[in-house]
Structure formats: C-alpha cells, structure tokens
CSV table of C-alpha atoms in Angstrom, one decimal:
chain,number,residue,atom,x,y,z
I,1,UNK,CA,152.9,72.9,-51.0
I,2,UNK,CA,155.8,74.6,-49.4
I,3,UNK,CA,157.5,74.0,-46.0
I,4,UNK,CA,158.7,77.3,-44.4
I,5,UNK,CA,161.0,77.7,-41.4
I,6,UNK,CA,161.4,80.8,-39.3
I,7,UNK,CA,163.0,81.7,-35.9
I,8,UNK,CA,161.9,84.2,-33.4
I,9,UNK,CA,164.4,87.1,-33.6
I,10,UNK,CA,164.3,90.8,-33.0
I,11,UNK,CA,162.9,91.2,-36.5
I,12,UNK,CA,160.2,88.6,-36.3
I,13,UNK,CA,159.1,89.0,-32.6
I,14,UNK,CA,156.1,91.0,-31.6
I,15,UNK,CA,154.4,91.6,-28.2
I,16,UNK,CA,151.0,92.8,-29.4
I,17,UNK,CA,148.4,91.5,-31.8
I,18,UNK,CA,148.1,93.9,-34.7
I,19,UNK,CA,147.2,94.0,-38.4
I,20,UNK,CA,149.3,97.2,-38.9
I,21,UNK,CA,152.7,95.3,-38.8
I,22,UNK,CA,154.2,94.0,-42.0
I,23,UNK,CA,154.1,90.2,-42.1
I,24,UNK,CA,157.3,88.4,-41.2
I,25,UNK,CA,156.3,85.5,-43.5
I,26,UNK,CA,153.7,85.0,-46.2
I,27,UNK,CA,152.4,81.5,-47.0
I,28,UNK,CA,149.9,79.9,-49.4
I,29,UNK,CA,146.9,78.0,-48.0
I,30,UNK,CA,148.1,74.4,-47.4
I,31,UNK,CA,151.7,75.4,-46.6
I,32,UNK,CA,153.5,74.0,-43.6
I,33,UNK,CA,155.5,76.3,-41.2
I,34,UNK,CA,158.0,75.3,-38.6
I,35,UNK,CA,158.6,78.1,-36.1
I,36,UNK,CA,160.8,78.3,-33.0
I,37,UNK,CA,159.3,80.6,-30.4
I,38,UNK,CA,160.8,81.8,-27.1
I,39,UNK,CA,159.0,81.5,-23.7
I,40,UNK,CA,156.1,84.0,-23.0
I,41,UNK,CA,158.6,86.3,-21.3
I,42,UNK,CA,161.0,86.1,-24.2
I,43,UNK,CA,163.9,85.0,-22.2
I,44,UNK,CA,167.0,84.5,-24.3
I,45,UNK,CA,168.9,82.6,-21.6
I,46,UNK,CA,168.0,79.9,-19.1
I,47,UNK,CA,167.0,81.2,-15.6
I,48,UNK,CA,170.0,80.4,-13.3
I,49,UNK,CA,168.0,80.0,-10.0
I,50,UNK,CA,164.5,80.5,-8.6
I,51,UNK,CA,163.7,84.2,-8.6
I,52,UNK,CA,166.5,85.2,-11.0
I,53,UNK,CA,165.9,87.1,-14.1
I,54,UNK,CA,167.5,86.7,-17.5
I,55,UNK,CA,167.8,88.9,-20.7
I,56,UNK,CA,164.6,89.2,-22.8
I,57,UNK,CA,164.4,89.6,-26.5
I,58,UNK,CA,161.8,92.4,-26.3
I,59,UNK,CA,162.6,95.0,-23.7
I,60,UNK,CA,159.1,96.5,-23.4
I,61,UNK,CA,157.4,93.2,-22.5
I,62,UNK,CA,154.0,94.6,-23.1
I,63,UNK,CA,152.7,91.1,-23.6
I,64,UNK,CA,153.8,87.7,-24.7
I,65,UNK,CA,156.8,87.3,-26.8
I,66,UNK,CA,155.3,86.0,-30.1
I,67,UNK,CA,156.4,85.3,-33.6
I,68,UNK,CA,154.4,87.1,-36.2
I,69,UNK,CA,152.4,88.0,-38.0
I,70,UNK,CA,152.3,85.3,-40.6
I,71,UNK,CA,150.1,86.2,-43.6
I,72,UNK,CA,148.0,83.6,-45.5
I,73,UNK,CA,147.5,84.6,-49.1
I,74,UNK,CA,143.9,85.2,-50.0
I,75,UNK,CA,142.5,84.9,-46.5
I,76,UNK,CA,139.5,87.1,-45.9
I,77,UNK,CA,136.9,87.7,-43.2
I,78,UNK,CA,134.1,85.2,-43.5
I,79,UNK,CA,136.6,82.3,-43.9
I,80,UNK,CA,138.1,80.2,-41.2
I,81,UNK,CA,141.8,79.6,-40.7
I,82,UNK,CA,142.6,76.0,-39.8
I,83,UNK,CA,145.8,75.6,-37.8
I,84,UNK,CA,146.8,72.0,-37.6
I,85,UNK,CA,149.6,71.2,-35.1
I,86,UNK,CA,151.7,68.6,-36.7
I,87,UNK,CA,154.5,68.5,-34.1
I,88,UNK,CA,155.4,70.4,-30.9
I,89,UNK,CA,158.8,70.0,-29.3
I,90,UNK,CA,159.6,71.9,-26.2
I,91,UNK,CA,163.0,73.4,-25.4
I,92,UNK,CA,164.9,71.6,-22.6
I,93,UNK,CA,164.1,74.1,-19.8
I,94,UNK,CA,161.2,76.0,-18.5
I,95,UNK,CA,159.7,77.8,-15.5
I,96,UNK,CA,156.5,78.3,-13.6
I,97,UNK,CA,155.7,81.4,-11.7
I,98,UNK,CA,153.5,81.1,-8.6
I,99,UNK,CA,152.3,83.7,-6.1
I,100,UNK,CA,153.9,87.0,-5.2
I,101,UNK,CA,151.6,89.0,-7.5
I,102,UNK,CA,148.6,91.0,-6.2
I,103,UNK,CA,145.7,89.5,-8.1
I,104,UNK,CA,142.2,88.7,-6.7
I,105,UNK,CA,142.9,84.9,-6.8
I,106,UNK,CA,146.3,85.3,-5.1
I,107,UNK,CA,144.7,87.5,-2.4
I,108,UNK,CA,142.0,84.9,-1.8
I,109,UNK,CA,144.7,82.2,-1.4
I,110,UNK,CA,146.9,84.4,0.8
I,111,UNK,CA,149.7,84.5,-1.8
I,112,UNK,CA,149.7,88.1,-3.0
I,113,UNK,CA,152.7,89.3,-1.0
I,114,UNK,CA,156.0,89.2,-2.9
I,115,UNK,CA,157.6,87.1,-0.1
I,116,UNK,CA,155.3,84.2,-1.0
I,117,UNK,CA,156.6,84.0,-4.6
I,118,UNK,CA,157.4,80.3,-5.4
I,119,UNK,CA,158.8,79.9,-8.9
I,120,UNK,CA,159.7,76.5,-10.2
I,121,UNK,CA,162.5,75.8,-12.6
I,122,UNK,CA,162.2,72.8,-14.9
I,123,UNK,CA,164.5,70.5,-16.8
I,124,UNK,CA,162.4,69.3,-19.7
I,125,UNK,CA,163.2,66.0,-21.5
I,126,UNK,CA,161.3,65.9,-24.9
I,127,UNK,CA,162.6,62.4,-25.4
I,128,UNK,CA,161.0,60.8,-22.3
I,129,UNK,CA,158.1,63.3,-22.2
I,130,UNK,CA,158.8,64.4,-18.6
I,131,UNK,CA,159.9,67.5,-16.8
I,132,UNK,CA,161.4,67.7,-13.3
I,133,UNK,CA,161.9,70.8,-11.1
I,134,UNK,CA,164.3,71.8,-8.3
I,135,UNK,CA,162.0,70.2,-5.7
I,136,UNK,CA,162.6,66.8,-7.1
I,137,UNK,CA,159.1,66.6,-8.4
I,138,UNK,CA,158.1,65.9,-12.0
I,139,UNK,CA,155.2,65.8,-14.4
I,140,UNK,CA,154.5,64.2,-17.8
I,141,UNK,CA,154.7,66.7,-20.6
I,142,UNK,CA,152.0,67.4,-23.2
I,143,UNK,CA,153.3,70.3,-25.2
I,144,UNK,CA,151.1,73.0,-26.8
I,145,UNK,CA,151.1,76.7,-27.6
I,146,UNK,CA,149.2,78.9,-25.2
I,147,UNK,CA,148.7,81.7,-27.7
I,148,UNK,CA,147.6,81.3,-31.3
I,149,UNK,CA,145.7,84.3,-32.5
I,150,UNK,CA,144.7,86.8,-35.1
I,151,UNK,CA,144.3,90.6,-34.6
I,152,UNK,CA,140.7,91.2,-33.4
I,153,UNK,CA,140.4,94.4,-35.5
I,154,UNK,CA,142.2,95.8,-38.6
I,155,UNK,CA,143.6,98.8,-36.8
I,156,UNK,CA,145.4,99.3,-33.5
I,157,UNK,CA,147.7,97.3,-31.2
I,158,UNK,CA,145.8,94.8,-29.0
I,159,UNK,CA,147.0,93.2,-25.8
I,160,UNK,CA,148.1,89.6,-26.0
I,161,UNK,CA,146.9,88.8,-22.5
I,162,UNK,CA,143.1,88.2,-22.8
I,163,UNK,CA,141.6,85.5,-25.0
I,164,UNK,CA,139.0,86.9,-27.4
I,165,UNK,CA,135.9,85.6,-29.1
I,166,UNK,CA,137.3,87.4,-32.3
I,167,UNK,CA,140.7,86.2,-33.2
I,168,UNK,CA,141.4,83.9,-30.3
I,169,UNK,CA,144.9,84.6,-28.9
I,170,UNK,CA,145.8,83.5,-25.4
I,171,UNK,CA,143.5,80.5,-25.3
I,172,UNK,CA,145.7,78.3,-23.1
I,173,UNK,CA,143.8,75.1,-23.9
I,174,UNK,CA,145.9,72.0,-22.9
I,175,UNK,CA,144.2,69.9,-25.5
I,176,UNK,CA,145.8,71.7,-28.5
I,177,UNK,CA,148.6,69.2,-28.6
I,178,UNK,CA,150.1,67.6,-31.7
I,179,UNK,CA,147.4,66.2,-33.9
I,180,UNK,CA,144.9,69.0,-33.0
I,181,UNK,CA,143.4,71.5,-35.4
I,182,UNK,CA,142.3,74.9,-34.1
I,183,UNK,CA,139.7,76.7,-36.2
I,184,UNK,CA,139.9,80.6,-36.0
I,185,UNK,CA,137.4,82.7,-37.9
I,186,UNK,CA,139.4,85.1,-40.0
I,187,UNK,CA,139.2,88.7,-38.7
I,188,UNK,CA,141.4,90.6,-41.1
I,189,UNK,CA,142.7,90.2,-44.6
I,190,UNK,CA,145.5,87.7,-44.9
I,191,UNK,CA,144.6,86.4,-41.4
I,192,UNK,CA,148.0,87.6,-39.9
I,193,UNK,CA,148.6,84.8,-37.4
I,194,UNK,CA,150.9,85.2,-34.4
I,195,UNK,CA,152.0,82.3,-32.2
I,196,UNK,CA,154.0,81.6,-29.1
I,197,UNK,CA,153.7,81.1,-25.3
I,198,UNK,CA,154.9,77.5,-25.4
I,199,UNK,CA,153.8,75.2,-22.5
I,200,UNK,CA,155.5,71.9,-21.9
I,201,UNK,CA,152.7,70.9,-19.4
I,202,UNK,CA,149.6,72.6,-17.9
I,203,UNK,CA,146.5,71.6,-16.0
I,204,UNK,CA,143.0,72.9,-16.9
I,205,UNK,CA,142.8,76.4,-15.5
I,206,UNK,CA,146.5,77.3,-15.5
I,207,UNK,CA,145.8,78.2,-11.9
I,208,UNK,CA,149.0,80.0,-10.9
I,209,UNK,CA,148.9,82.1,-14.1
I,210,UNK,CA,151.7,80.2,-15.8
I,211,UNK,CA,152.3,76.6,-17.0
I,212,UNK,CA,155.7,75.0,-17.6
I,213,UNK,CA,156.7,78.0,-19.7
I,214,UNK,CA,159.2,77.2,-22.4
I,215,UNK,CA,160.5,77.8,-25.9
I,216,UNK,CA,158.9,75.6,-28.5
I,217,UNK,CA,159.5,74.3,-32.0
I,218,UNK,CA,156.2,74.0,-33.7
I,219,UNK,CA,155.3,72.5,-37.1
I,220,UNK,CA,151.9,73.6,-38.2
I,221,UNK,CA,149.9,73.4,-41.5
I,222,UNK,CA,147.7,76.4,-42.4
I,223,UNK,CA,144.6,76.0,-44.5
I,224,UNK,CA,141.5,78.0,-45.3
I,225,UNK,CA,137.9,76.9,-45.1
I,226,UNK,CA,134.9,78.7,-46.6
I,227,UNK,CA,132.6,77.0,-44.1
I,228,UNK,CA,132.9,75.3,-40.7
I,229,UNK,CA,130.6,73.0,-38.8
I,230,UNK,CA,130.1,75.5,-36.0
I,231,UNK,CA,130.4,79.2,-35.4
I,232,UNK,CA,133.2,80.8,-33.4
I,233,UNK,CA,136.5,79.4,-32.3
I,234,UNK,CA,136.6,75.6,-32.0
I,235,UNK,CA,138.9,72.6,-32.3
I,236,UNK,CA,139.2,69.0,-33.3
I,237,UNK,CA,141.8,67.4,-31.0
I,238,UNK,CA,143.0,63.9,-30.0
I,239,UNK,CA,140.8,64.2,-26.9
I,240,UNK,CA,137.7,65.1,-28.8
I,241,UNK,CA,135.8,68.0,-30.3
I,242,UNK,CA,136.0,71.3,-28.4
I,243,UNK,CA,134.1,74.6,-28.5
I,244,UNK,CA,135.2,77.7,-26.6
I,245,UNK,CA,133.6,80.6,-24.7
I,246,UNK,CA,135.5,83.7,-23.5
I,247,UNK,CA,134.0,86.3,-21.3
I,248,UNK,CA,134.6,88.3,-18.1
I,249,UNK,CA,131.5,86.5,-16.8
I,250,UNK,CA,132.1,82.8,-16.2
I,251,UNK,CA,128.4,82.0,-16.8
I,252,UNK,CA,128.5,83.8,-20.1
I,253,UNK,CA,131.7,82.0,-21.2
I,254,UNK,CA,130.1,78.7,-20.2
I,255,UNK,CA,126.9,79.4,-22.1
I,256,UNK,CA,128.8,80.3,-25.3
I,257,UNK,CA,130.9,77.1,-25.2
I,258,UNK,CA,127.9,75.0,-24.5
I,259,UNK,CA,125.7,76.7,-27.1
I,260,UNK,CA,128.2,76.0,-29.9
I,261,UNK,CA,128.7,72.4,-28.8
I,262,UNK,CA,124.9,71.9,-28.9
I,263,UNK,CA,124.9,73.2,-32.4
I,264,UNK,CA,127.8,70.9,-33.3
I,265,UNK,CA,126.0,67.8,-31.9
I,266,UNK,CA,122.7,68.7,-33.5
I,267,UNK,CA,124.3,69.2,-36.9
I,268,UNK,CA,126.4,66.1,-36.7
I,269,UNK,CA,123.6,63.7,-35.8
I,270,UNK,CA,120.7,65.5,-37.4
I,271,UNK,CA,118.8,65.9,-34.2
I,272,UNK,CA,117.1,68.9,-32.5
I,273,UNK,CA,118.9,71.3,-30.3
I,274,UNK,CA,116.9,70.1,-27.3
I,275,UNK,CA,117.9,66.5,-28.1
I,276,UNK,CA,121.5,67.7,-28.6
I,277,UNK,CA,121.5,69.4,-25.2
I,278,UNK,CA,120.3,66.1,-23.6
I,279,UNK,CA,123.2,64.3,-25.3
I,280,UNK,CA,125.6,67.0,-24.2
I,281,UNK,CA,124.4,66.5,-20.6
I,282,UNK,CA,125.5,62.9,-20.6
I,283,UNK,CA,128.5,63.1,-23.0
I,284,UNK,CA,130.2,66.5,-22.8
I,285,UNK,CA,132.5,67.8,-20.1
I,286,UNK,CA,132.6,71.5,-19.4
I,287,UNK,CA,136.1,72.6,-18.4
I,288,UNK,CA,137.6,75.9,-17.2
I,289,UNK,CA,140.3,76.5,-19.7
I,290,UNK,CA,142.1,79.2,-17.8
I,291,UNK,CA,141.5,81.6,-14.9
I,292,UNK,CA,144.5,83.9,-15.2
I,293,UNK,CA,144.0,86.3,-18.1
I,294,UNK,CA,141.3,88.8,-17.0
I,295,UNK,CA,138.8,86.9,-19.1
I,296,UNK,CA,137.4,83.5,-18.2
I,297,UNK,CA,138.0,80.7,-20.7
I,298,UNK,CA,135.7,77.7,-20.8
I,299,UNK,CA,135.7,74.8,-23.2
I,300,UNK,CA,133.2,72.1,-23.9
I,301,UNK,CA,134.8,68.7,-24.7
I,302,UNK,CA,133.0,65.9,-26.6
I,303,UNK,CA,135.3,62.8,-26.7
I,304,UNK,CA,135.3,61.2,-30.1
I,305,UNK,CA,133.8,57.9,-28.8
I,306,UNK,CA,131.4,59.5,-26.4
I,307,UNK,CA,128.2,59.2,-28.6
I,308,UNK,CA,127.5,55.8,-29.9
I,309,UNK,CA,125.2,55.1,-32.9
I,310,UNK,CA,123.3,52.0,-33.9
I,311,UNK,CA,121.1,51.2,-36.8
I,312,UNK,CA,117.4,52.1,-36.4
I,313,UNK,CA,115.1,49.2,-35.5
C-alpha cells in the first residue's frame, strides 16, 4: 500500500462537490493519504482580531474550501467507500463565528443584526489538546473534519453546504475523530472524495453555525467494501456505532437515522426489528448533529458497550 501526501493549493482546492473536475490525486484501495486542508473559509493567514478578514485561497467562496477530488481506482456505485481517520492534527489557530447573520435561528435568538456579531479567535494547542480564546475561556479539543463527501450526481456542481443522504458532505459529526471510520455509499465512478472544514472542537448541533474552524492535517486510509452492515451513511467511531439521517424535516431525519440503527441492531444480534427497536429505546441516543446547514442532521449513537450479552439458560 502507498502513503500519499498532498497540500491544499490553488491547484488542489475546490469549493463545490463535482464529478466533472479532474482528480487531484488517484489512489488504490487500501492506500493512506495525508492531506493538509485550510479552514472552511480558506483563510491563508491568521485573523488578526475579532471581526477582521484575511486573504482566502478561493476568491469566489461559493462553499467550503476543500481539497479534492481524490479518485479511488475501481470504485463504482454499489460499493461503499470506507474512510478511516488515522490521525487529525489541527493548526494552531482557529475562529468561531457567532450571530450577526440573518437566519431563522439567529432571529429567534435576537442575534440577527450585524451589530450582535461575536466572533471568537482561538489559540489551539494540539499538544495539550486545548484551545483558548480572547475571552480567556478554553475548551478541550477533539479534532475532526466537518466535510467528507462525494458528488451526489455524476454531472453538475453541487453546493458543499447541505449534508446529503447521497454522498454525505457537510456532516459535521463531532464523533468522527481519530479512530473513526465513515462509510459512504459510492455515488460516482472512482468515488471522487473531497475533504475539509477542519474543526478543533464542536458541540452536537454546531449551534452558532461554526465550530472552532481551523486548518487540519488529516491522515486517512481509503478502502472499498462490496457490502456494508447497514444501508446509507454510517460510521464506527470510538464512541460507538452511528447511523445518520439528513432532511429538511427534523422528524424525517430522525426516522431515517433510527430506522438504520434498528436494522444494524437486528442484524448484529439476530433479533426482529421490533425487538431491536426495544433495545434501541434503552441503549441508543438520538442526537442532533447540526442545525446550521439548511438541512437537519440527526445521528443515532449506540455505544460499543451498551448492549450486553450472556449465554442462554
């Protein structure tokens, strides 16, 4: 297997998901790739103070500043691309936007006026696993990539902003840390994976619309599966097994995530779906993944040690 390394540059950066762009890298199944991505905005310099701007790599900024696409030789629709995150190291600075944008949520919170904007600037210490901002407040870091996705269709340019049931994308799941594997059903030949939107820390929901946004050095191993234990986008993470739902309707997103988790439990323990739903009710946590991207994201989390087994009497 080969270990590839690639940086985000003007030649390798993209701000849409598309199968019509030539791959910036082609790998074999089982290869490992180390990529350095910029923040979602694509800043090439550290922000000097709250509210300040900095140069960006992509002037248009139609969406997230990503690296891609990465082609996986032989990948075809019907297979599943497994993205294992071996290591995630954030850059030493980041930012969090808050308020000042006219969205339904900000209006409800009374924070839609530009004068209410409250950005945070962070010093990130990957060695100690902490980040501190200009308020003198800090958080523990748990780095992950907010956006890992494939083009949803073989033609056209598709926004990076909403997460999608086909191709994934801007999932923003805080459990996709080092040691996690994300399973994406392949949507187009060669998969054409794009990645970016590094987050040094984030809570479930990403309620301000941003996390601790930062550059990230990610090492990931890409493999192909002909079959997966459950349909749709799902993950095996240090926290547990995860299934996802994405929809403009929160109820629909919740139902999708739960339906697939019920399938996963039923198949794992050889029980009926009704029995699996009962087990889910006592062992699975339903979480709002993110609220900020025009589409609700919900994930069902089954911790690895949540269901106990014993020998039959």
